[in-house]
Amino acid sequence: MNFFRGVMGGQAAGPQPSGAETIQKLCDRVASSTLLEDRRDAVRALKSLSKKYRVEVGTQAMDHLINILQTDRSDSEILGYALDTLYNLISNDEEEEQDETAQKQADDLGAQFTDTFIQDPEHVTLLLTLLEEFDFHVRWPGVKLLTALLKNQGVQVQGIILVSPMGVSRLMDLLADSREVIRNDGLLLLQQLTKSNAAIQKIVAFENAFERLLDIITEEGSSDGGIVVEDCLLLLLNLLKNNSSNQNFFKEGSYIQRMKPWFEVGDDNSGWSAQKVTNLHLMLQLVRVMVSPVNSPGASASCQRSMYQCGLLQQLCTILMATGVPADILTETINTVSEVIRGSQINQDYFASVNAPSNPPRPAIVVLLMSMVNERQPFVLRCAVLYCFQCFLYKNQKGQGEIVATLLPSTIDANSISAGQLLCGGLFSVDSLSNWCAAVALAHALQDNLTQKEQLLRVQLATSLGKPPVSLLQQCTNILSQGSKVQTRVGLLMLLCTWINNCPIAVTHFLHNQENVPFLTAQISENLGEDERLVQGLCALLLGICIYYNDNSLENYTKEKLKQLIEKRIGKENFVEKLGFITKHELYSRAAQKPQPVFPSPEQMLFDHEFTKLVKELEGVITKAVHKSSEEEKKEEEVKKTLEQHDNIVTQYKELIREQDAQIQELKEQVSTMSAQNEQMQTTLTQQLSQIQQHKDQYNILKLKLGKDNHSQSNSQGDGSQMNGLQMEEVTQLRAELEELRMQHTLLQTQLGDKDTLINSLRSESSQTAEGSAAESDNSELLKELEALRSQVQSQSAEIHQMGTEREELIRRAEAASSDAAPSSDGSLDAQKMAELESRLAAQTNETERLKAEAKSLSQSRVELEQQLASATSTVAILQTENAKLQTEVQESKKEQDDLLMLLADQDQKIHSLKQKLKDLGETVDDEDDLDTRDQTDDDYEEDEDED
């Protein structure tokens, strides 16, 4: 123990050992001591020496410390000392007194020790296992050590953790630790873990990270919280930035709605703390990550819609118009609102309706433009306002029209400041940055909008008293020719190129001024310095657009004459070379990267993002247009006309095909209707057949009853015989009528079969041909025949009705005969026989009424019989097909039976021959008959024994 006292600072006699010797002795003690207390004291001593003697401890003790982590898991104190020592060796915490060289050496040393530690991936896995220990002295240094490893060698450690079972889940448990120190350091650990690793970001997100982090932010006071809120926001940015899967998960989980309370600000916004500014800045960046232009358009549009629906956009606009907000927060808020409304019509419409709290109220757009053209405002703020205006007009033709309308003479209000007035004021001010910003903003109001380009030609400006007004187009060219600053001229040239691009009317207006073309050719042909090369390139682009979109309406400036002018004054090769100056400029590629105008200084603000797209689109076509001869252009014109003719022919054929498709569809509908009618008729026919069968059964019963009555009354008197005779005649007449109905029914069945055949042929024809005339004629013939069939059915009903009338006449005759016979036989018949006759007469009358009802039902059932006959025809065809199949199967089975019989005969022959051979060899062979006789004898014998 005296040794440890000397190491820990106690006084010891004799010379003091050097640091390396002490560390060597401590390492030996850690490796060889059997007592846990000795090892613990040795590790504690190494910890105290690890900062001063970092190299010695790292090179000699690291393996022993890792061995302690593996073997002494039961003692949390020694584990804590070992982890702290390893952290001191690997960590590169900066110290104030160190210079850059010393700090660089320390960083290199930490990276070397980190490489040594992670050479064996099991060491990182061991560290992840130790993080499951709840003991503070183990868990906290373990978190710090793993964070230091990730800082030094992040990619390698991320790979080890990613393949470790439940590795990320163990680290996510740190956020649920009740000890704030461990939770906060766990946030720092997850920040390092999720850097630039999409796979780990997804795993962390699906481990419910968003819910936990948002809960922590709310608990800590949102934007008013401390450094913990900042750490949570940084981790959220790591998880969401450039990770479309996590962004979609964040949106689908309704976490965007939980961001709205972050941006609630009061009336008094003075005295914000630096931490609040930092937190709010990160929150705004988080919103921008969700709607960034680099995201897929569908994902951004969905998030923009959610932000409007939950009121987040409204809250951001409130910050935008609030007073006392720090300048950097206001700038970032403007950038955030810009990307929330970019390309979203509903959000753009809402932003246009926002008014600033001034007296009188002014639109927010006007207030922002006032800041943009004010040279006293900060440069970054003016850039943010320009970006906001560009995003407001992006794919927003309605907004473009509203901005241009403020410049037209009919809509100018002298009592209020409009956006158009501010843009014109900035366009012609003495501040070159205002000129550039106003020119670019006005160019975005014309982007891909031919209508507004033509409308802007109507704008007239009053330059000075006593002089006539000039057009805005002419004023821009006048300022351009005056030789102002490069930034101003670049802005005006970008505006003119955007304006006349794809607008032949604007090209004509531009060429109508006789001074414009000579000015452009003079600018392009001169040999100027480096600063003027960009202006020359833009002048070449403007002249090229005048050639490409020239409609040859001006005789002096047709396409051919302009190309001749270029060849004489400039030279085609020189013209193309000057045109290429634009894309070769160093600031061109920077502006082409992203839509937001971000420039380190106002002097470098030369290119607009949308204009770079226009240059890329036009450079090639203008080069080809300049080199083309008049003959090639004529050929191209002819080819264009031919293509237009072909397009017209194709359009005509498309219309014809559409008409034919409509006709075919109509015919199909008619066929479907007729098929439905046919099915309905078949159903009705089936019902009529069943009713006819019932009537037949009832008729047979009536016939039997009448036969019995005739037999029983054969010996009765003459009046009764006369009545029965009348009734028999009536029944005979009914039989004849029924036979006639059967014949008509058969005829109707035949006719319905013909109609079904015709309908089937119509279906096949309508599906095979696109011409509808034949189908329409067949359909009309079918309709006529169906009407004829209906008329026949009606005539049959009339005949049945006539039959019923004749039956009633017969009944009346029978009643009259019975009344005549009653007085003559008054003396001979007694009262009993009279009553019997009356009852029989009533019964016959009831039977007659029933037959009449049956006849009516026959009339109603005839349509059903027609449809059933058609279905019966199809059924017969199906049965015939099945019968043919069955016959084929019977023939095949007969063939198989014949084959089996042949096989059996062959087998019998073989058996007989074998038996004969056995007999020839002297063997006893029993025939089948003998065997059967023997079996029968045995059975009889057994029965006799049973009886005994």
GROMACS .gro file of N, CA and C in nm, residues 59 63 86 88 126 214 299 314 431 447 480 514 521 530 540 546 578 666 701 747 780 868 871 928 946:
model
   75
   59THR      N    1  -0.029   0.333  -2.424
   59THR     CA    2   0.048   0.225  -2.487
   59THR      C    3   0.066   0.104  -2.396
   63ASP      N    4  -0.462  -0.257  -2.291
   63ASP     CA    5  -0.504  -0.398  -2.293
   63ASP      C    6  -0.547  -0.443  -2.154
   86LEU      N    7  -1.002   0.502  -1.991
   86LEU     CA    8  -1.010   0.489  -2.136
   86LEU      C    9  -1.063   0.616  -2.201
   88ASN      N   10  -1.022   0.921  -2.086
   88ASN     CA   11  -0.913   1.020  -2.085
   88ASN      C   12  -0.813   0.996  -2.196
  126LEU      N   13  -1.870  -0.512  -2.614
  126LEU     CA   14  -1.857  -0.517  -2.467
  126LEU      C   15  -1.902  -0.385  -2.406
  214LEU      N   16  -3.961   1.494  -2.888
  214LEU     CA   17  -4.060   1.602  -2.878
  214LEU      C   18  -4.112   1.615  -2.735
  299ALA      N   19  -4.344   1.476  -5.168
  299ALA     CA   20  -4.324   1.482  -5.023
  299ALA      C   21  -4.331   1.625  -4.972
  314GLN      N   22  -4.951   2.995  -4.061
  314GLN     CA   23  -5.008   3.117  -4.003
  314GLN      C   24  -4.922   3.167  -3.886
  431ASP      N   25  -2.879   5.247  -5.639
  431ASP     CA   26  -2.816   5.133  -5.571
  431ASP      C   27  -2.816   5.015  -5.667
  447GLN      N   28  -4.183   3.458  -6.553
  447GLN     CA   29  -4.129   3.324  -6.579
  447GLN      C   30  -4.239   3.231  -6.631
  480LEU      N   31  -2.945   5.041  -6.989
  480LEU     CA   32  -2.840   4.947  -7.028
  480LEU      C   33  -2.735   5.015  -7.115
  514GLN      N   34  -3.453   5.107  -8.318
  514GLN     CA   35  -3.342   5.095  -8.411
  514GLN      C   36  -3.206   5.096  -8.342
  521THR      N   37  -2.455   4.450  -8.090
  521THR     CA   38  -2.341   4.406  -8.173
  521THR      C   39  -2.213   4.477  -8.133
  530GLU      N   40  -1.189   4.142  -6.821
  530GLU     CA   41  -1.253   4.025  -6.760
  530GLU      C   42  -1.389   4.058  -6.702
  540ALA      N   43  -2.486   3.860  -7.610
  540ALA     CA   44  -2.493   3.758  -7.715
  540ALA      C   45  -2.617   3.670  -7.696
  546CYS      N   46  -3.333   3.694  -7.996
  546CYS     CA   47  -3.400   3.772  -8.101
  546CYS      C   48  -3.399   3.698  -8.234
  578LYS      N   49  -1.832   3.417  -7.721
  578LYS     CA   50  -1.882   3.513  -7.623
  578LYS      C   51  -2.005   3.459  -7.551
  666GLU      N   52  -7.247   0.257  -7.794
  666GLU     CA   53  -7.393   0.269  -7.800
  666GLU      C   54  -7.457   0.139  -7.846
  701ILE      N   55 -10.833  -3.319  -6.421
  701ILE     CA   56 -10.920  -3.345  -6.305
  701ILE      C   57 -11.066  -3.316  -6.341
  747LEU      N   58  -9.564  -2.236  -8.248
  747LEU     CA   59  -9.521  -2.137  -8.347
  747LEU      C   60  -9.442  -2.023  -8.282
  780SER      N   61  -8.262  -0.260  -8.563
  780SER     CA   62  -8.396  -0.208  -8.596
  780SER      C   63  -8.487  -0.320  -8.643
  868GLN      N   64  -8.864  -1.891  -7.233
  868GLN     CA   65  -8.823  -2.026  -7.191
  868GLN      C   66  -8.793  -2.114  -7.310
  871SER      N   67  -8.441  -2.040  -7.407
  871SER     CA   68  -8.345  -2.105  -7.317
  871SER      C   69  -8.344  -2.256  -7.336
  928GLU      N   70  -6.063  -7.543  -6.179
  928GLU     CA   71  -6.144  -7.447  -6.101
  928GLU      C   72  -6.278  -7.507  -6.065
  946ASP      N   73  -7.300  -7.869  -3.751
  946ASP     CA   74  -7.367  -7.769  -3.668
  946ASP      C   75  -7.506  -7.816  -3.630
   0.00000   0.00000   0.00000
